[in-house]
C-alpha cells in the first residue's frame, strides 16, 4: 500500500490529514489533493488505492478525507453517517462528494463543504 507523509511546508501547522478513497478512477487525483493540503501546512498521508468499506478505527489523524468518484451506495452512505455521528473528523471530496454530502445532509443535517471549511479553518 503506497503511503506517504509529507511534512508541513509552511510556518503555521495545519494538523494531520489522512486521504483515502471509497471509489477511485485515477490515483493521481489523490496525490494532487495531498500536495495541495501539504502546501497549506498539513502533514498528509495518502492511501492511493480504492477501499469501498474502510475501517477508520486505526487512523490517527486530525482530519480524514474520503475521496469518492462514484455515487455512494446505501452501505457507504450509512457508514459515512455513522462516522459523522461518532465524531470522526471525516469529510468527502471528489467528483461525487457534493451529491453524497447532500444526501447525508438531508438525513443527518451535516455540513457540506468539507475541504473548503478545512482550508478556511487553517487561515483563522
PDB file of C-alpha atoms in Angstrom, residues 15-19 60-66 88-91:
ATOM      1  CA  UNK A  15      -2.520  19.288  11.641  1.00  0.00           C
ATOM      2  CA  UNK A  16      -2.537  15.857  10.082  1.00  0.00           C
ATOM      3  CA  UNK A  17      -4.670  14.727   7.154  1.00  0.00           C
ATOM      4  CA  UNK A  18      -5.256  11.151   6.002  1.00  0.00           C
ATOM      5  CA  UNK A  19      -6.608  10.707   2.461  1.00  0.00           C
ATOM      6  CA  UNK A  60      -4.842   8.627  13.876  1.00  0.00           C
ATOM      7  CA  UNK A  61      -5.276  11.962  12.075  1.00  0.00           C
ATOM      8  CA  UNK A  62      -6.796  15.354  12.785  1.00  0.00           C
ATOM      9  CA  UNK A  63      -8.782  15.154   9.536  1.00  0.00           C
ATOM     10  CA  UNK A  64      -9.758  12.277   7.230  1.00  0.00           C
ATOM     11  CA  UNK A  65     -10.584  12.989   3.593  1.00  0.00           C
ATOM     12  CA  UNK A  66     -12.793  10.355   1.981  1.00  0.00           C
ATOM     13  CA  UNK A  88     -14.814  11.153  13.435  1.00  0.00           C
ATOM     14  CA  UNK A  89     -13.185  14.116  11.643  1.00  0.00           C
ATOM     15  CA  UNK A  90     -14.217  12.964   8.150  1.00  0.00           C
ATOM     16  CA  UNK A  91     -15.222  14.897   5.056  1.00  0.00           C
TER      17      UNK A  91
END
